[in-house]
XYZ file of C-alpha atoms in Angstrom:
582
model
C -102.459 16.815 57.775
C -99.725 14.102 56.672
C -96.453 14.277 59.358
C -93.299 12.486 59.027
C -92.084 11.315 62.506
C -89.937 9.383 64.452
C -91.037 6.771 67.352
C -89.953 7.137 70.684
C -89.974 4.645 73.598
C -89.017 5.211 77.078
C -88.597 1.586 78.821
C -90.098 0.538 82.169
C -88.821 -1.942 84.237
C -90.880 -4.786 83.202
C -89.849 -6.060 79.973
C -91.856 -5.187 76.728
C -95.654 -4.173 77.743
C -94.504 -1.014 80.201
C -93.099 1.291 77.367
C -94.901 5.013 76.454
C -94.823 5.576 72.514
C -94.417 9.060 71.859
C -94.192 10.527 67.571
C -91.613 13.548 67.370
C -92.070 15.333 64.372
C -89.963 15.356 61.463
C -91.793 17.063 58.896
C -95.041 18.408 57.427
C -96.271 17.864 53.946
C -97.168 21.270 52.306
C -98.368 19.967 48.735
C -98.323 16.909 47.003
C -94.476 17.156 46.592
C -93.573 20.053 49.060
C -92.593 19.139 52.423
C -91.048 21.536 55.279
C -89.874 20.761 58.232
C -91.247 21.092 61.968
C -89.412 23.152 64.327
C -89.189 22.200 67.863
C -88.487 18.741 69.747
C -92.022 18.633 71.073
C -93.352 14.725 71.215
C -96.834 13.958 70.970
C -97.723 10.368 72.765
C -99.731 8.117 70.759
C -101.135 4.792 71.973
C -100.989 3.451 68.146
C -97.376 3.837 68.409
C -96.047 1.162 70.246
C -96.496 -1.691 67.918
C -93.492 0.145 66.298
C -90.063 -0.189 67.051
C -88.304 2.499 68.766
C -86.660 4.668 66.334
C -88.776 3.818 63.326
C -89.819 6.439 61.043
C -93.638 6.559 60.442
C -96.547 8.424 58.613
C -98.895 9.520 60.442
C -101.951 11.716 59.762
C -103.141 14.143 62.385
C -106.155 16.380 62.713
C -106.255 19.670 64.057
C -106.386 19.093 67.544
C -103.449 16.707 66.894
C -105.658 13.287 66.873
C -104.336 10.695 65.104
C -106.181 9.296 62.383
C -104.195 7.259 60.573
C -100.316 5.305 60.994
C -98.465 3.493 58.953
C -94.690 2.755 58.718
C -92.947 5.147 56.402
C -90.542 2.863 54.856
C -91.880 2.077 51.240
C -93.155 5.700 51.095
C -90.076 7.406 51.710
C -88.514 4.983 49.117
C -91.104 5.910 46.691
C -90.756 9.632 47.580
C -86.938 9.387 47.122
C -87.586 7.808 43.879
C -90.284 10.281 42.627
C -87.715 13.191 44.071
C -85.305 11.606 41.629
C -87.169 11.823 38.894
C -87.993 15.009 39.351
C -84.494 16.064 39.324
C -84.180 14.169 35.957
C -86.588 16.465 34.886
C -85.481 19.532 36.001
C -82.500 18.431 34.319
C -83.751 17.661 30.986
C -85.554 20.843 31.221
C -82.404 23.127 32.024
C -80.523 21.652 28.928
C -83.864 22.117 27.046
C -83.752 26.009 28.503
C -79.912 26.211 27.618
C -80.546 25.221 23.977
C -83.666 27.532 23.575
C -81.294 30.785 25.297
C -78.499 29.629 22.806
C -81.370 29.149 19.932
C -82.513 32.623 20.884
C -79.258 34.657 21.212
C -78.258 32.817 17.803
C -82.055 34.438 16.373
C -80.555 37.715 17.766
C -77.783 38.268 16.352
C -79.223 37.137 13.004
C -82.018 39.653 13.197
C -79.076 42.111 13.525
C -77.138 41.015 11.170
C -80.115 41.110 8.721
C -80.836 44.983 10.117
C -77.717 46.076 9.129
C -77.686 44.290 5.831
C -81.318 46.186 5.203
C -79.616 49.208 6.439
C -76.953 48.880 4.048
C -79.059 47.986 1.185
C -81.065 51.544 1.862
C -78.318 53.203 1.458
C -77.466 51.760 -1.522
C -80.773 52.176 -3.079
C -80.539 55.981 -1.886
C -77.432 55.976 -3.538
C -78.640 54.306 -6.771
C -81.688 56.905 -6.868
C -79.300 59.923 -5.932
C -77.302 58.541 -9.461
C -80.509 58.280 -11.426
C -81.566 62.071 -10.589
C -78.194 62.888 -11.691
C -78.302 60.820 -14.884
C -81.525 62.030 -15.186
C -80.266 65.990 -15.408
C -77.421 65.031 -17.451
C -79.787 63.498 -19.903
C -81.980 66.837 -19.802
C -78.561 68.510 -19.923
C -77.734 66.343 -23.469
C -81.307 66.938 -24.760
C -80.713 70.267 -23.711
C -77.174 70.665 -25.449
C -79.195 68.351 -28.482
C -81.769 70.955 -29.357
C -78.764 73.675 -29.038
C -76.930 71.606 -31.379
C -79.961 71.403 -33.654
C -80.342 75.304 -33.353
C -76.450 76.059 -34.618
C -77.347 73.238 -37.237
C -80.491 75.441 -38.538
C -78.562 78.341 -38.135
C -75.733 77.376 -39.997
C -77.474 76.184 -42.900
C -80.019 79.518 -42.947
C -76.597 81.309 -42.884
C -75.251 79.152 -46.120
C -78.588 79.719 -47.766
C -77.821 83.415 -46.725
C -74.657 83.162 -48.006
C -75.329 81.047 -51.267
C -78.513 83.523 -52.186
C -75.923 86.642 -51.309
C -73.114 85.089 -53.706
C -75.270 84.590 -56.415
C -77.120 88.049 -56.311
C -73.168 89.228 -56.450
C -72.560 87.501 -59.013
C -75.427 88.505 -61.098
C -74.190 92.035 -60.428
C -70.890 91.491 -61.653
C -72.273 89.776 -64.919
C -74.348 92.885 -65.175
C -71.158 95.052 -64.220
C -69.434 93.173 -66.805
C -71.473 93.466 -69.213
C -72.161 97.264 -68.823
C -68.443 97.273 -69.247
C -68.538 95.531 -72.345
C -71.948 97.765 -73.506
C -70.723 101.330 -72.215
C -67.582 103.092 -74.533
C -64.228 103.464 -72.963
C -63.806 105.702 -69.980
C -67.500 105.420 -69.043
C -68.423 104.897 -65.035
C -70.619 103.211 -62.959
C -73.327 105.873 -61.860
C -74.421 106.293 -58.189
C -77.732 104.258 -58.101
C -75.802 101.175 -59.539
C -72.685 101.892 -56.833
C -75.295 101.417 -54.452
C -77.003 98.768 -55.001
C -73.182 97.101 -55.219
C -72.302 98.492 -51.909
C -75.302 96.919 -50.290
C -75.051 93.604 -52.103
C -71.311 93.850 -50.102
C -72.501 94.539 -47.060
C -74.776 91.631 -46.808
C -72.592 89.080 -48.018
C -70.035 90.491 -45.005
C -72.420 90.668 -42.918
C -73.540 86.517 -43.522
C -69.857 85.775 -43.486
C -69.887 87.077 -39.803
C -72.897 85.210 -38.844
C -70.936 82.314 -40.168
C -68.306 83.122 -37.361
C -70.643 83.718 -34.656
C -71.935 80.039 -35.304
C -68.486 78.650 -34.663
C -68.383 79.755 -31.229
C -71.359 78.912 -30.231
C -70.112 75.409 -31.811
C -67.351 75.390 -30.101
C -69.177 76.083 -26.935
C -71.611 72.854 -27.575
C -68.518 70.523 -28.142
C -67.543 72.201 -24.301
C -70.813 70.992 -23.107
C -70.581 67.289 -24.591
C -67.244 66.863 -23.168
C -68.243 67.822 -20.122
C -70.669 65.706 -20.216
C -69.133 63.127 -21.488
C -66.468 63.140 -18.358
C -69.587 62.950 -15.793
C -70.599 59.928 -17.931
C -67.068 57.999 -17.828
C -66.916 58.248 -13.847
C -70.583 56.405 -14.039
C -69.342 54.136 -16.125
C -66.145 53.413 -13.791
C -68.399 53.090 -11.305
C -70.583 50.681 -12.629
C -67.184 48.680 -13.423
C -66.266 48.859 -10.123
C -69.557 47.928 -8.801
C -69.676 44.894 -11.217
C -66.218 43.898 -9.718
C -67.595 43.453 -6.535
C -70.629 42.137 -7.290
C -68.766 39.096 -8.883
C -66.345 39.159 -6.210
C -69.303 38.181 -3.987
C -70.699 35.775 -6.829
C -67.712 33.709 -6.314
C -68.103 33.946 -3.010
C -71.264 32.719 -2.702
C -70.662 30.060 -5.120
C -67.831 28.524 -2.868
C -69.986 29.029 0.210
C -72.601 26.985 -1.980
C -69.833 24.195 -2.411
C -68.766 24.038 1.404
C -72.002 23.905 2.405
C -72.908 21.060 -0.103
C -69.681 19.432 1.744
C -71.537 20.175 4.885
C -74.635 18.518 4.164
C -72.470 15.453 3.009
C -70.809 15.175 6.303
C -74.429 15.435 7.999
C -75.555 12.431 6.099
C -72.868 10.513 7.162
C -73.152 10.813 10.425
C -76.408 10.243 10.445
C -75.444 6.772 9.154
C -72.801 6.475 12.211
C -75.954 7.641 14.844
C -78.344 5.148 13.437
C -75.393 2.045 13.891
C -75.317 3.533 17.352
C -78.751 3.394 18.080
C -78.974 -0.180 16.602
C -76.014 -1.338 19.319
C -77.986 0.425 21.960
C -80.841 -1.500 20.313
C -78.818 -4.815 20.756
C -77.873 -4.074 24.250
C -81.010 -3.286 25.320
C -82.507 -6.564 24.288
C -79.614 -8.124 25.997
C -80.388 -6.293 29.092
C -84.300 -7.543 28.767
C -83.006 -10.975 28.520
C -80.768 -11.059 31.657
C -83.711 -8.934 33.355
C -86.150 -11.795 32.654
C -83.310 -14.271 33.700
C -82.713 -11.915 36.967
C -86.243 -12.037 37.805
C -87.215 -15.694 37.544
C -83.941 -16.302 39.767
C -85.453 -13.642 42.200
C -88.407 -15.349 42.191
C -86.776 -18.817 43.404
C -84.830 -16.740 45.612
C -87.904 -15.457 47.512
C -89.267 -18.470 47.482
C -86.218 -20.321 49.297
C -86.109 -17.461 51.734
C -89.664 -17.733 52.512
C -89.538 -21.633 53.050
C -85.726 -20.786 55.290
C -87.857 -18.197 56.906
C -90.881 -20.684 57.840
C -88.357 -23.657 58.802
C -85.897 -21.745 60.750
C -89.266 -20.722 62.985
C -90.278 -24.521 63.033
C -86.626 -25.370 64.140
C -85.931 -22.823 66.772
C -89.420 -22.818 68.352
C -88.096 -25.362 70.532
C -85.291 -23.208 71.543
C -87.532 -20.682 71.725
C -88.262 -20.596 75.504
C -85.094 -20.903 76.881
C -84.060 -17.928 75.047
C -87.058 -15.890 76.767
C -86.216 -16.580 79.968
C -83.566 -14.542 80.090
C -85.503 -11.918 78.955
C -88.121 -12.156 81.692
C -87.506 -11.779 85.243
C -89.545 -14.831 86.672
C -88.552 -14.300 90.307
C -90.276 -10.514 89.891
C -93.325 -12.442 88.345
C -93.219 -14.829 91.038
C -93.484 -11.895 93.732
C -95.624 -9.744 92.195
C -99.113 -9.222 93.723
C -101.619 -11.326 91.065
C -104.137 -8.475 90.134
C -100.897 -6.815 88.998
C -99.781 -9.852 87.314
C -103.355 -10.519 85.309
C -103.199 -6.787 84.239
C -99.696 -7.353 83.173
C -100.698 -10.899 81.420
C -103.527 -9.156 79.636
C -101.887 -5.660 78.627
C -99.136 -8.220 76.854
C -101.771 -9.831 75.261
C -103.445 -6.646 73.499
C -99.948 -5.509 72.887
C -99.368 -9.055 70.653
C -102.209 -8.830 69.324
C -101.709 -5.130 67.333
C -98.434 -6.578 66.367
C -100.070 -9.873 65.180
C -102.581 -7.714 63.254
C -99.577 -6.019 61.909
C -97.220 -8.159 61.136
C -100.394 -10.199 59.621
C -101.112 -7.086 57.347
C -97.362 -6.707 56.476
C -97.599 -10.176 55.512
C -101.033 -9.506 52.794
C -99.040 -6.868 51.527
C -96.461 -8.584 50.906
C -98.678 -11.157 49.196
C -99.850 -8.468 47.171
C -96.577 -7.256 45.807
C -95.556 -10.586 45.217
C -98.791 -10.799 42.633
C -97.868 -7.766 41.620
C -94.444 -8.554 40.620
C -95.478 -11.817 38.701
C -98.277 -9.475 37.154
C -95.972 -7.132 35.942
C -93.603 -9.932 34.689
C -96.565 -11.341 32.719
C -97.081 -7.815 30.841
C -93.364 -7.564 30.148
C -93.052 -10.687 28.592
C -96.399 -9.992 26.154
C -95.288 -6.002 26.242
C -93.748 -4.115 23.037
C -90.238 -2.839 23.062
C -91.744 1.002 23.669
C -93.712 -0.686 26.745
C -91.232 -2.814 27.554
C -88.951 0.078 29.274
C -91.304 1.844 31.600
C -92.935 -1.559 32.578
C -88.754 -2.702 33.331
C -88.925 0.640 35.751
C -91.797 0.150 37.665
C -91.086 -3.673 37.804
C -87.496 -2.483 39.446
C -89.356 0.001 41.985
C -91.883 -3.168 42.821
C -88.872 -5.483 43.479
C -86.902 -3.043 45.602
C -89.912 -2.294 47.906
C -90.738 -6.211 47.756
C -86.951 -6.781 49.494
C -87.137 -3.578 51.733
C -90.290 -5.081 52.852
C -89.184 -8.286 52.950
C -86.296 -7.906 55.063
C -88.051 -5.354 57.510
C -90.853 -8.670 58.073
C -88.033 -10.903 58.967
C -87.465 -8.821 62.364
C -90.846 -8.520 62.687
C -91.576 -12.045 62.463
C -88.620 -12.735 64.668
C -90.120 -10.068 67.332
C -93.443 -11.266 66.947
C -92.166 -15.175 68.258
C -90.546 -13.301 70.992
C -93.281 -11.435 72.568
C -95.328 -14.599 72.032
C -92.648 -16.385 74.256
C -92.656 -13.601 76.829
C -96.612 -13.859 77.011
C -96.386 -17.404 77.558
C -93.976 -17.288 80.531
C -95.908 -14.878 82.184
C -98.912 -16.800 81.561
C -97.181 -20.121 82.587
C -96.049 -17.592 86.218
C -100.160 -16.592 86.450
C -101.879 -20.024 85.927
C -99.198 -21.765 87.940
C -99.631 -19.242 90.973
C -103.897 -19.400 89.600
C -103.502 -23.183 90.695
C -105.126 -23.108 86.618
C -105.563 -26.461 85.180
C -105.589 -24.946 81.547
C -102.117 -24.046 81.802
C -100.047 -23.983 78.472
C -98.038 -26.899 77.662
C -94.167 -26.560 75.798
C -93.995 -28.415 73.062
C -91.300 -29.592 71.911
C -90.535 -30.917 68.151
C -89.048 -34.313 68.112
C -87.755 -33.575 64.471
C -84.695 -32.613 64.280
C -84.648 -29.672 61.292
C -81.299 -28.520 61.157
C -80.101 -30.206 58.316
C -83.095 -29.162 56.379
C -82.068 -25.622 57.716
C -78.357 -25.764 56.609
C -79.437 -27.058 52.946
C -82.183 -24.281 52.369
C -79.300 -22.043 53.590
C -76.894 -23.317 51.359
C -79.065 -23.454 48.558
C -80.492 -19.866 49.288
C -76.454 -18.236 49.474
C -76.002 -20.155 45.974
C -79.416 -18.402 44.608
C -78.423 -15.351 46.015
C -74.566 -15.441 44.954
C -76.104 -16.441 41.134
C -78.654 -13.684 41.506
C -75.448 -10.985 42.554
C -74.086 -12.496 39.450
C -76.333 -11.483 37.315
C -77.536 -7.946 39.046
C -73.651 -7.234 38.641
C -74.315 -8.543 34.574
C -77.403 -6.435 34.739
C -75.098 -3.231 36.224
C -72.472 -3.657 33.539
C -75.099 -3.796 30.647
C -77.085 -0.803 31.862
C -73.906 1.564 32.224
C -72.647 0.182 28.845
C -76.265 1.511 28.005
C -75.712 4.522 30.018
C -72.480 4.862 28.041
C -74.082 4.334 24.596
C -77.017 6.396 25.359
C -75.201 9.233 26.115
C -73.105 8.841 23.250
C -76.228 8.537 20.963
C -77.643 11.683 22.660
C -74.665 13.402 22.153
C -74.546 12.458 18.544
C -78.291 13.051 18.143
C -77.435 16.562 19.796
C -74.987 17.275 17.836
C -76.616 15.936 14.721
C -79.483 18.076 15.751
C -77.383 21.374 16.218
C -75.126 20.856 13.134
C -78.813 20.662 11.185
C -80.161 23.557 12.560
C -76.852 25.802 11.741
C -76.903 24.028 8.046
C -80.325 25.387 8.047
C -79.355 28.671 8.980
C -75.979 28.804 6.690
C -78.563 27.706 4.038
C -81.341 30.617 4.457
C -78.222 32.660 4.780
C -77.122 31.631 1.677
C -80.317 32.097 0.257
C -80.256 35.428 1.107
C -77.034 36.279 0.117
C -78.224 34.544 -3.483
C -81.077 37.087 -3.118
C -78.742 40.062 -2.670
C -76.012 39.090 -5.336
C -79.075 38.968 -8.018
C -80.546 42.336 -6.679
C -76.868 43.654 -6.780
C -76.392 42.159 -10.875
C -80.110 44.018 -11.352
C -79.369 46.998 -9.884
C -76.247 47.010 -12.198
C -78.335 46.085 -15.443
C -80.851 48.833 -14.627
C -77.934 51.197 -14.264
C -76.229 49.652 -17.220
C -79.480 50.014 -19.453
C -79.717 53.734 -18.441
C -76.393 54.393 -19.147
C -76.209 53.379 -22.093
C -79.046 54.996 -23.832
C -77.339 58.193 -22.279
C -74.102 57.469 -24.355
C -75.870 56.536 -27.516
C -77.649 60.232 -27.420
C -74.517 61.925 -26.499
C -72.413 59.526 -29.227
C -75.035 60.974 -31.642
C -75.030 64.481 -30.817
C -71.200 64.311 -30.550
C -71.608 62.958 -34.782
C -74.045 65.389 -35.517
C -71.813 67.988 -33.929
C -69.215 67.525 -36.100
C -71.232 66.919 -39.377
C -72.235 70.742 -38.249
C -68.379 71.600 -37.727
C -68.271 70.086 -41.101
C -70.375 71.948 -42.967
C -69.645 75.148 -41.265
C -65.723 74.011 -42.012
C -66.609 74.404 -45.965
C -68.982 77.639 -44.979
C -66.053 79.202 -44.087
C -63.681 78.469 -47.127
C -66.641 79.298 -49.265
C -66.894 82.616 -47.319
C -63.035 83.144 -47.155
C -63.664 82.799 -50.914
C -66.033 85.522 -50.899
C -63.955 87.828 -48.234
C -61.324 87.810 -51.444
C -63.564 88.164 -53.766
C -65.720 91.450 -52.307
C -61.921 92.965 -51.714
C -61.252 92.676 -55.339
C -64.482 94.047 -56.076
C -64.658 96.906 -53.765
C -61.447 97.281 -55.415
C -62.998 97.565 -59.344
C -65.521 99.461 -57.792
C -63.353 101.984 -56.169
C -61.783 102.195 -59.814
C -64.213 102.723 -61.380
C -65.869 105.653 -58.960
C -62.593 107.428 -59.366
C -62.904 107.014 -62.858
């Protein structure tokens, strides 16, 4: 299992080879990127330990009986996790706006859906309303078919009673020629006899009796003209209503006509901002070649400065090698050497020599490592130079990451190189103490440059502070380009959100529309239909109402012609009368 943990040194009294390294964990790793901490302050002493510094943070691999495996120094790993835990949160980010705008997108859906529910619910009613009005057209227009066939009746009626009437009238008046005639034929004095009376009287009675029919016609005519006004009233509040309901249904065509016109405005404004958010993207275009340019510059200045460091590095050695010695002596207590028993002394000599060794070996691996960033870097600056602009970006990021764990490693090897001279001195003056107490012809011989390198030193210095003030220059460049990127980015992600979001409600305004389109023509056919039933209904009641009184007509001029015969059958029941008495 893969620890995080911290080195620990306790000193001894002999300089650098009598320290114990223990590890006190830091953490545990629970999953590729889940890592909890260890509780406790228990150390665990490993031998691998003490080629690191005390203090330094390492990762080390145990097994389950707490054997160590594997060490390494946790520096450019913990950078790397840092910069993957960054990420991450960029991501988590991104994804919480993304969840934000899906929640809004959804509660937006919601309330649409409801709105649309109650808009169906509303239309239901209406179209139970609508069929509630045709069943009662529908029995008015039985009712008027009804009230037709009883007008047709009292027509038929009317005219058997006028036929009655007519056929009556001119019997009677055959019987008065006949009457007058016998008067004319018969001497004076001479009577009507009984059979002849009779037939009179009868001949009376039945042209009364059709004159009375004739009445009972004109109630029952009266009682029809009842019905069709009645009817008639029922049919003027439909018609109000369908005026009212055609006032609002253009009151919402004009509505939806100027909601057509804004949003037409609407979609005009999108379109121009769309032309604003693609200027924006070509500046952020522009600035982002800028920032590949000064990148490119950046690195090849980089470059030279790594170079200069490394050859500063290299010649500062060469020039304070000489120096060296007299700088470890103070670190190493000769006079102790000098008393120390010589089996203690070899063991001593020997135990530095495996400790310089491991940090040889490491320092000498730091060093291939270094190597192989450094081809990595150029590698990388290769691609980005033959890369496409989509390519370009990501291969900019992980060229950034390589350089930052290039200096972190960089700088770390400096102290280890510098560390690395002085344990070499140390092992020299105790070997110098053993092979000169030995009596050891093969003893080590200082040597001392005769070239004097400090010049050389102070130029490479000079020059690497002007590299490295030029290469601030331009990483402060770089910083002002990428927030004016930052800046523009944000601004063309705000846009493009906004440009998005105004869209997607234009969209929505426009399927609203659509639907309210849909409703306002289902409204003006709903109101046709009516309109096309009503009407037929007030074209059969206009006609019965005409043949009504074409019927009130002709019964009119029944009754003068039976008025007519009322006076006439008086004056002959009056001649009769006369002439029975006679």
């Amino acid at each position: 299992m893969l620890y995080l943990a911290e080195v620990q040194k306790q000193r001894s009294g002999f300089g650098l080879g009598g320290g114990k390294a223990e590890l006190k964990l830091l953490a545990c790793q629970r999953g590729e990127h889940n890592w909890s901490a260890v509780p406790g302050d228990d150390a665990i002493p490993v031998e691998e330990a003490n080629k690191f510094n005390d203090g330094t943070l390492v990762l080390v691999e145990l097994s389950a009986s707490k054997q160590v495996q594997r060490i390494q120094e946790a520096a450019r790993q913990l950078v790397s996790i840092l910069q993957n835990f960054s990420r991450l949160q960029d991501k988590f980010k991104d994804k919480e706006e993304e969840i934000e705008q899906w929640k809004a997108s959804l509660t937006f859906s919601s309330q649409e859906l409801n709105r649309r529910e109650m808009e169906m619910q509303a239309r239901e009613e209406q179209l139970a309303q609508m069929e509630e009005e045709l069943e009662r057209l529908e029995a008015q227009r039985s009712e008027i078919e009804n009230t037709r066939d009883e007008a047709n009746r009292l027509r038929e009626e009317v005219d058997r009673s006028r036929v009655e009437i007519e056929t009556a009238w001119e019997q009677l008046r055959g019987e008065q020629q006949r009457v007058a005639q016998q008067q004319s034929e018969v001497p004076q004095g001479a009577v009507v006899d009984e059979q002849q009376t009779q037939r009179i009287q009868e001949l009376m009675q039945k042209l009364g009796g059709a004159i009375a029919s004739a009445k009972g016609v004109r109630e029952q005519l009266n009682q029809s003209f009842s019905a069709v006004g009645a009817q008639q009233a029922i049919l003027d509040q439909h018609w109000q209503q369908l005026e009212q309901k055609q006032s609002i249904a253009q009151q919402q065509q004009e509505e939806v006509d100027q909601q057509n016109q804004s949003l037409q405005n609407r979609w005009q404004e999108w379109y121009q901002s769309q032309d604003a958010l693609a200027g924006a993207r070509a500046e952020l275009k522009g600035q982002q070649s800028t920032l590949s340019a000064k990148q490119d510059q950046a690195q090849s200045v980089s470059l030279q400065v790594r170079a200069v460091e490394d050859l500063y590095q290299q010649v500062s050695r060469l020039a304070s090698a000489s120096g060296a010695a007299a700088g470890t002596e103070q670190k190493v207590d000769v006079s102790a050497l000098e008393k120390m028993p010589v089996d203690e002394l070899q063991g001593l000599v020997q135990h530095l020599q495996q400790d310089l060794e491991k940090v040889f070996r490491f320092v000498n691996d730091q060093e291939e490592e270094l190597t192989l960033q450094r081809e990595t870097i150029e590698e990388l600056q290769g691609k980005i130079q033959a890369a496409s602009e989509y390519d370009r970006m990501a291969l900019e990021n992980e060229m950034a990451d390589e350089l930052e764990s290039y200096q972190m490693l960089n700088e770390t090897l400096v102290g280890q190189r510098l560390r690395l001279q002085e344990r070499e001195d140390v092992l020299k003056q105790h070997q110098a103490v053993l092979w000169r107490r030995l009596g050891t012809a093969n003893a080590p011989k200082q040597e001392r440059g005769d070239i004097d390198l400090g010049p050389i030193v102070a130029q490479l210095n000079t020059q690497r502070q002007q590299q490295s003030q030029e290469l601030q220059r331009l990483e402060n460049e770089i910083q002002q380009v990428r927030e004016g990127i930052s800046k523009i980015e944000a601004n063309v992600n705000r846009q493009n959100g906004e440009s998005e979001a105004k869209r997607y409600e234009l969209k929505q305004l426009e399927q609203n529309l659509f639907n309210q389109k849909g409703a306002v023509a289902q409204l003006w056919g709903r109101l046709n239909v009516y309109q096309e039933m009503l009407q037929p209904v007030q074209d059969n009641l206009n006609a019965l109402r005409q043949k009504l009184e074409a019927v009130a007509g002709e019964l009119d001029r029944v009754q003068e012609t039976g008025d007519e015969q009322d006076r006439v059958v008086s004056e002959l029941r009056q001649v009769l009368s006369g002439l029975i008495t006679a």
